[in-house]
mmCIF file of C-alpha atoms in Angstrom:
data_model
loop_
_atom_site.group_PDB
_atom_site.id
_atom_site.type_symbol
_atom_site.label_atom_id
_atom_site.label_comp_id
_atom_site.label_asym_id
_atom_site.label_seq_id
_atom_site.Cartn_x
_atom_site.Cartn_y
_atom_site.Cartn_z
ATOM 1 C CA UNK O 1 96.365 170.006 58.794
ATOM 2 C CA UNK O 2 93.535 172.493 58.413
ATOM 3 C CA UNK O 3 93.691 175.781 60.454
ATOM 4 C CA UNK O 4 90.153 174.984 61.541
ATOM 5 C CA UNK O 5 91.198 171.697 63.049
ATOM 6 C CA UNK O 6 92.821 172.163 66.583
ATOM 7 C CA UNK O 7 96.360 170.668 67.659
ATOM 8 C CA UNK O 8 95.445 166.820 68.880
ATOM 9 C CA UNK O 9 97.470 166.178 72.239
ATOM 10 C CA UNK O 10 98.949 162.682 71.679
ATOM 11 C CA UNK O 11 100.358 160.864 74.647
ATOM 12 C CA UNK O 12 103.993 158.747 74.092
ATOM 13 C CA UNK O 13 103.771 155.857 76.652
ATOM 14 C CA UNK O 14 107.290 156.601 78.441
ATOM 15 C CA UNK O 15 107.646 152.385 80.109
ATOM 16 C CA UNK O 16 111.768 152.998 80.030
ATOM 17 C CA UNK O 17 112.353 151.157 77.343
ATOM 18 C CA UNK O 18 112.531 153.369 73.892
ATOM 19 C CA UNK O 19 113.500 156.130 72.178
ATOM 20 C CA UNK O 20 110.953 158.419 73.592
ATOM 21 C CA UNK O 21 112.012 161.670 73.192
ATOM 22 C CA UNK O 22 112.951 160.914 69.171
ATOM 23 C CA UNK O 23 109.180 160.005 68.492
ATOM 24 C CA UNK O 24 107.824 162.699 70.914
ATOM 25 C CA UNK O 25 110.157 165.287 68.311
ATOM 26 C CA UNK O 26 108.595 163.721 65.096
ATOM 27 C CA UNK O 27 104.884 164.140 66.551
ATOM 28 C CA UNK O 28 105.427 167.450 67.917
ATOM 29 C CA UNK O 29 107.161 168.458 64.207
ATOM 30 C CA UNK O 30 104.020 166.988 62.932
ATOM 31 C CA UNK O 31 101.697 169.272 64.384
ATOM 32 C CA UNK O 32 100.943 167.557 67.638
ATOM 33 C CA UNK O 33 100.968 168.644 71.283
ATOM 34 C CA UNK O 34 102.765 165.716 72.993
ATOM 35 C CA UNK O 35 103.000 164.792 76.349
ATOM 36 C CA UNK O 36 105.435 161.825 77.548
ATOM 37 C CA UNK O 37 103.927 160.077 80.231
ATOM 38 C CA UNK O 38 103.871 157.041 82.600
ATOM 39 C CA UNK O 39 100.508 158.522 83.692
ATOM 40 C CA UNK O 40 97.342 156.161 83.078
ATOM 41 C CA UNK O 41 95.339 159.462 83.838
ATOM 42 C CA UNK O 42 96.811 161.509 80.975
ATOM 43 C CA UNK O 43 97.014 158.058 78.506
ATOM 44 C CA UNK O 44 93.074 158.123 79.136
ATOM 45 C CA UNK O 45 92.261 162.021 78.445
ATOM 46 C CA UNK O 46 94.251 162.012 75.333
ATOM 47 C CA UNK O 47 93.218 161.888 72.052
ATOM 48 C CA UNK O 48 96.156 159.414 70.536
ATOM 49 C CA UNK O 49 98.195 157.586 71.807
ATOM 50 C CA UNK O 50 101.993 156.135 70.498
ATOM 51 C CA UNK O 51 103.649 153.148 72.118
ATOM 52 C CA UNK O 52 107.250 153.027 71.372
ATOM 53 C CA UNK O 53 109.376 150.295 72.225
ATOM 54 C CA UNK O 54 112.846 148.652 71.999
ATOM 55 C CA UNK O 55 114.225 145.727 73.773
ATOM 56 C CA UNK O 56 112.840 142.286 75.245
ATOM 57 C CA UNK O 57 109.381 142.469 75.281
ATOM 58 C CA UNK O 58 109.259 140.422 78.707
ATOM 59 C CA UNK O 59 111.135 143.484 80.548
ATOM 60 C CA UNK O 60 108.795 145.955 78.226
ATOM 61 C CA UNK O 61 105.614 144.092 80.020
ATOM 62 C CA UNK O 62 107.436 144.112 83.720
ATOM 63 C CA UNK O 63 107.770 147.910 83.754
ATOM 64 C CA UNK O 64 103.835 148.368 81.567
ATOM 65 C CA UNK O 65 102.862 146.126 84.673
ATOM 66 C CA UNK O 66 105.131 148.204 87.318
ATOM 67 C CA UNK O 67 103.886 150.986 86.102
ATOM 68 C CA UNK O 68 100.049 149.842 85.984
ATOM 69 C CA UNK O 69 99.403 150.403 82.474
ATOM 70 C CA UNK O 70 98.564 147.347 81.090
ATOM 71 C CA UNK O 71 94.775 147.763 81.877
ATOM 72 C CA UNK O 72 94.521 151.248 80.556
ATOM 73 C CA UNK O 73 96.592 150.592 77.401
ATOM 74 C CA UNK O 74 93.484 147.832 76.682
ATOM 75 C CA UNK O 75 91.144 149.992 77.490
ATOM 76 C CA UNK O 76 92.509 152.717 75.288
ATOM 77 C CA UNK O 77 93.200 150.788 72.742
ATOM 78 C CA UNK O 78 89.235 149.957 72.651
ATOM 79 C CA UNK O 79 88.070 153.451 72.889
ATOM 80 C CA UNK O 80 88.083 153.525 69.432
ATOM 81 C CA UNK O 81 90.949 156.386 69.533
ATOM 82 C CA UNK O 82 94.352 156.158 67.387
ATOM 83 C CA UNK O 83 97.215 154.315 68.637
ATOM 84 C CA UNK O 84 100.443 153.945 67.068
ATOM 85 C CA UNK O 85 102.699 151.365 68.394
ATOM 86 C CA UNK O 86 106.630 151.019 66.837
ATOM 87 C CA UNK O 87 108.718 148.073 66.922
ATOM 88 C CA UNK O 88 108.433 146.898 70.398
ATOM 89 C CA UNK O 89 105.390 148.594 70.653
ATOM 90 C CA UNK O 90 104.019 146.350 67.936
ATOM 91 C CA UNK O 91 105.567 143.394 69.165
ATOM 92 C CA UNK O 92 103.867 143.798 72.830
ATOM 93 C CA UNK O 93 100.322 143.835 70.515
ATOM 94 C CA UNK O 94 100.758 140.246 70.695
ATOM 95 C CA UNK O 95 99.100 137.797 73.297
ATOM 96 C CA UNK O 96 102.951 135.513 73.473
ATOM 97 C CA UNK O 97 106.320 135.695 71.943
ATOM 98 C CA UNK O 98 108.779 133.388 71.527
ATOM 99 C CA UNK O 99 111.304 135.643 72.785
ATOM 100 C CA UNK O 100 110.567 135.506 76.812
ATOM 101 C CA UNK O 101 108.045 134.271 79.142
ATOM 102 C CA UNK O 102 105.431 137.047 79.814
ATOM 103 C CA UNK O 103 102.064 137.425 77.675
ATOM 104 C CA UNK O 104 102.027 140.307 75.804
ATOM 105 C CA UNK O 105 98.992 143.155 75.630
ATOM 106 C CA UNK O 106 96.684 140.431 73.372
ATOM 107 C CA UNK O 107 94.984 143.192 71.279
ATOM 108 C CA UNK O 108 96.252 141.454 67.746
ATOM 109 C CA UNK O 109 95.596 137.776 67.934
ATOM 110 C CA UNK O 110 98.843 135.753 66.760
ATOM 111 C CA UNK O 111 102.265 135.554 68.034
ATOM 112 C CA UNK O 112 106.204 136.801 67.816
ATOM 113 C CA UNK O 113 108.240 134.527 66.616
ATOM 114 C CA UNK O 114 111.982 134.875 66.384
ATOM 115 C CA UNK O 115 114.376 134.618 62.984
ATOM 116 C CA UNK O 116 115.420 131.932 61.761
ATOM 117 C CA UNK O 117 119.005 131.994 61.494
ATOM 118 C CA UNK O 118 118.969 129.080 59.259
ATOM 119 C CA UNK O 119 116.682 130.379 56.622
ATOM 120 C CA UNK O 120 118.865 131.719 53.357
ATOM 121 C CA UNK O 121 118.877 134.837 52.761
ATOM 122 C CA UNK O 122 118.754 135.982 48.918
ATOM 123 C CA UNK O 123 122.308 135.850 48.095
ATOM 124 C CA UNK O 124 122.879 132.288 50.481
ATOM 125 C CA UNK O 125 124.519 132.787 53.442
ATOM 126 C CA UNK O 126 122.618 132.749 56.422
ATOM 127 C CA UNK O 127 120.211 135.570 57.881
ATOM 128 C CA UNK O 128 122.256 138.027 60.015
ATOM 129 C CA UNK O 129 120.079 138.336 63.369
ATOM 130 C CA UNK O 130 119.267 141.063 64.751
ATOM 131 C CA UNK O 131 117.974 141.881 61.334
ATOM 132 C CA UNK O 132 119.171 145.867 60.947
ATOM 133 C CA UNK O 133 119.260 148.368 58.515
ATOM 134 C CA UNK O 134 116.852 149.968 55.705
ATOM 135 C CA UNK O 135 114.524 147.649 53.800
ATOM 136 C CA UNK O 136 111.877 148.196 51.158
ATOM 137 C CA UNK O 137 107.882 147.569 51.858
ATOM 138 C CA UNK O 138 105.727 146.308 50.152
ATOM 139 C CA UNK O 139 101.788 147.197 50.410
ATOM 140 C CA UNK O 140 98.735 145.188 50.974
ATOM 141 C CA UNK O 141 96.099 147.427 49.685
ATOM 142 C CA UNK O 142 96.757 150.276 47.116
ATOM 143 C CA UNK O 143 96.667 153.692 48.229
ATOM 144 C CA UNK O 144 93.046 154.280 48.916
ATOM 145 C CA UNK O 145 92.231 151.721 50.470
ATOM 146 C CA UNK O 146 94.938 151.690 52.902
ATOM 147 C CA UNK O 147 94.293 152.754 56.572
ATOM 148 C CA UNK O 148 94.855 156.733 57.001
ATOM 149 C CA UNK O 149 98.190 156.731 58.379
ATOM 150 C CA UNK O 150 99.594 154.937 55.397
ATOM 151 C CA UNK O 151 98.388 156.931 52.484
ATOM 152 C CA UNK O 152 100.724 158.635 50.430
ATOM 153 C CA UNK O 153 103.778 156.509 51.162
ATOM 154 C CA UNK O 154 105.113 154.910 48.032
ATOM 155 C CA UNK O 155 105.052 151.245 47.482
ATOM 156 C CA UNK O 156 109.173 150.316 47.682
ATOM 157 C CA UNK O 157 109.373 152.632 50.212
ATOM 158 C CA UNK O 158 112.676 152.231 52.838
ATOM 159 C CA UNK O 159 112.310 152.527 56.021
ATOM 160 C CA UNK O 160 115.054 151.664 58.854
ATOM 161 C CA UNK O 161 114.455 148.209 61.137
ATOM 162 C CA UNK O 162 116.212 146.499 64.072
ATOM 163 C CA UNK O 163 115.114 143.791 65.390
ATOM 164 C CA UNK O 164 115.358 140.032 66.066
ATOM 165 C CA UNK O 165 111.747 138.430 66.505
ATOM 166 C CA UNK O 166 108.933 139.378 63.866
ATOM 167 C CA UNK O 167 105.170 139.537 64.001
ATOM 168 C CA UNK O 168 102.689 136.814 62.770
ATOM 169 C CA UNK O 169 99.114 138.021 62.907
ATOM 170 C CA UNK O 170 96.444 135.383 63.111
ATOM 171 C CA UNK O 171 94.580 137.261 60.022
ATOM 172 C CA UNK O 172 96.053 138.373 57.014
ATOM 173 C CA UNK O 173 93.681 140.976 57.099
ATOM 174 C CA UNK O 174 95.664 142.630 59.860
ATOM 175 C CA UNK O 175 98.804 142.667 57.807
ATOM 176 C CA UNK O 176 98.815 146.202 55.813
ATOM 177 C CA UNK O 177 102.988 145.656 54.509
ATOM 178 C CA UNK O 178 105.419 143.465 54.427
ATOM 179 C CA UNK O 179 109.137 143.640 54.075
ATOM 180 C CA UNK O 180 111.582 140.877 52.355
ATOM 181 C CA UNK O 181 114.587 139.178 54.967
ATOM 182 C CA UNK O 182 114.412 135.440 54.720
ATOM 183 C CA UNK O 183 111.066 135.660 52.874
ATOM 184 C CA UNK O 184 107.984 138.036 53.619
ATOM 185 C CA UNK O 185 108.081 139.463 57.497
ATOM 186 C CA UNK O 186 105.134 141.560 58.495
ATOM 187 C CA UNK O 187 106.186 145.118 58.654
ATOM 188 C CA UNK O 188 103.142 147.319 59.510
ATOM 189 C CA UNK O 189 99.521 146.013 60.958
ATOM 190 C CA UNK O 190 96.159 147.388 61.245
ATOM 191 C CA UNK O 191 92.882 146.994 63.248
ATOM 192 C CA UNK O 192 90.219 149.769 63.606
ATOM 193 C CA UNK O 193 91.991 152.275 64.814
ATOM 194 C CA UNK O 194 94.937 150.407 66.424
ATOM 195 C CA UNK O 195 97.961 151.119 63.894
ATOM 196 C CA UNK O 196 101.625 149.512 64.160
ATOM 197 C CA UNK O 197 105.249 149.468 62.112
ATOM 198 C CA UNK O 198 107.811 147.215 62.827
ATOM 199 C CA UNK O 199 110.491 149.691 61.746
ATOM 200 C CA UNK O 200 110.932 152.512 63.270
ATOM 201 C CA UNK O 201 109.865 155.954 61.434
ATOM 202 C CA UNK O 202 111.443 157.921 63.366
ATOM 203 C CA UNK O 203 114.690 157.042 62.066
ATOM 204 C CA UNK O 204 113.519 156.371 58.530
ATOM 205 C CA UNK O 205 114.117 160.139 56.881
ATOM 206 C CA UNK O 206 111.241 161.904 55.401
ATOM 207 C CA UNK O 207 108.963 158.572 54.344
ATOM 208 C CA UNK O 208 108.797 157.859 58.573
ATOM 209 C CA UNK O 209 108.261 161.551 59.147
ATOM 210 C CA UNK O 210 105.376 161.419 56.552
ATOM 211 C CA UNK O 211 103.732 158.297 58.663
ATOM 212 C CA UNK O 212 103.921 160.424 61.932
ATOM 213 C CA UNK O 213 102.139 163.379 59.626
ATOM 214 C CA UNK O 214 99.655 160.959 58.748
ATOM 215 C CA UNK O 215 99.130 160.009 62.381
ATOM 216 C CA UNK O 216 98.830 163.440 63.502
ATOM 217 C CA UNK O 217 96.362 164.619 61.237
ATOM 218 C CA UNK O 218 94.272 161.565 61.322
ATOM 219 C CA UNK O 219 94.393 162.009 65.153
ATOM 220 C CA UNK O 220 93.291 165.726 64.811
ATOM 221 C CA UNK O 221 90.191 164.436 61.813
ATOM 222 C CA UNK O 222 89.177 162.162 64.210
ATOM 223 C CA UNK O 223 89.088 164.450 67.534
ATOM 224 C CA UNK O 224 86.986 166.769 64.592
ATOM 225 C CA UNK O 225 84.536 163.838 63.718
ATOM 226 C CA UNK O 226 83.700 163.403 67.574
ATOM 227 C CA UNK O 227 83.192 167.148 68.470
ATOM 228 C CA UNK O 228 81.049 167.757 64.792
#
């Protein structure tokens, strides 16, 4: 990040449910000043945003509703600033899932549907839900034309995932990679300036770091843009 381009504070949506303090440690190794934060005040003076996530997405929305965040997080997420949302936090993008009863944040049309345990996996034998562990991605776009936060990150890349339901966009346009487990899942989306991975970089070694770089600096280009 360029000495003449100031540290962006990026706000981690703290709902109880996710690793919090792992992602606030990437961003804040990534040049960020990060503040973690059930606060709807500091979500809207900052300039990016991360929602983490693990769990049911049903308890995810209780506490995002508890907490009176659901309004802000839409209104954020139309500001036209960053947001990065991880596993959960790309899950709750979605307006329904099959996995409870609630209706998600609607800001990527499509739904969450869960595994099928009776799809074969490559060698047979049935898919192993919650699907966990490292898997390769595969790219939409080539490099430059991918969205900011995903430049630089090799195609085959591995990257670390746990979970049991997986994303379905509407629009193919919104899918920027995909991973392999039972046939293609949806591993990473993108619209505007709303940005999501179903894996979870901050477990995923130095190719997840390099994603919260990415973030960071685009966050910090973007403040830039604004203030030129």
């Amino acid at each position: 990040m360029s000495e003449n381009i100031r540290k962006p504070h990026i706000v981690v949506i703290n709902h109880q449910a996710a690793n919090i303090h792992s992602v606030g440690k990437a961003l804040e190794r990534s040049g960020a000043e990060v503040e973690i934060t059930d606060s709807a005040e500091s979500l809207m003076a900052a300039d990016g945003a991360v929602l983490p996530g693990v769990g049911a997405m049903d308890a995810a929305m209780r506490a995002l509703e508890e907490l009176k965040l659901i309004e802000p997080i839409r209104e954020y997420a139309g500001s036209g600033r960053p947001m990065l949302s991880v596993c959960l936090g790309m899950q709750l993008l979605f307006p329904e899932s099959d996995e409870g009863e609630r209706s998600g944040l609607g800001l990527v049309d499509g739904h969450v549907a869960r595994f099928d345990v009776d799809e074969p996996s490559e060698d047979g034998s049935r898919l192993k839900v919650p699907h966990m562990g490292w898997n390769a991605i595969t790219f939409t776009e080539p490099n430059q034309d991918r969205h900011p936060v995903f430049r630089g990150i090799p195609d085959g890349s591995y990257f670390y995932f746990v979970h049991s339901f997986h994303c379905m966009p509407n629009d193919s346009q919104d899918v920027v990679a995909t991973t392999a487990y039972g046939g293609p899942v949806c591993a990473a989306v993108a619209r505007g300036e709303l940005v999501a991975t179903q894996f979870h970089p901050e477990k995923s070694a130095d190719m997840g770091l390099k994603i919260y770089e990415n973030f960071v600096r685009h966050v910090a280009e973007t403040v830039a843009s604004r203030v030129a």
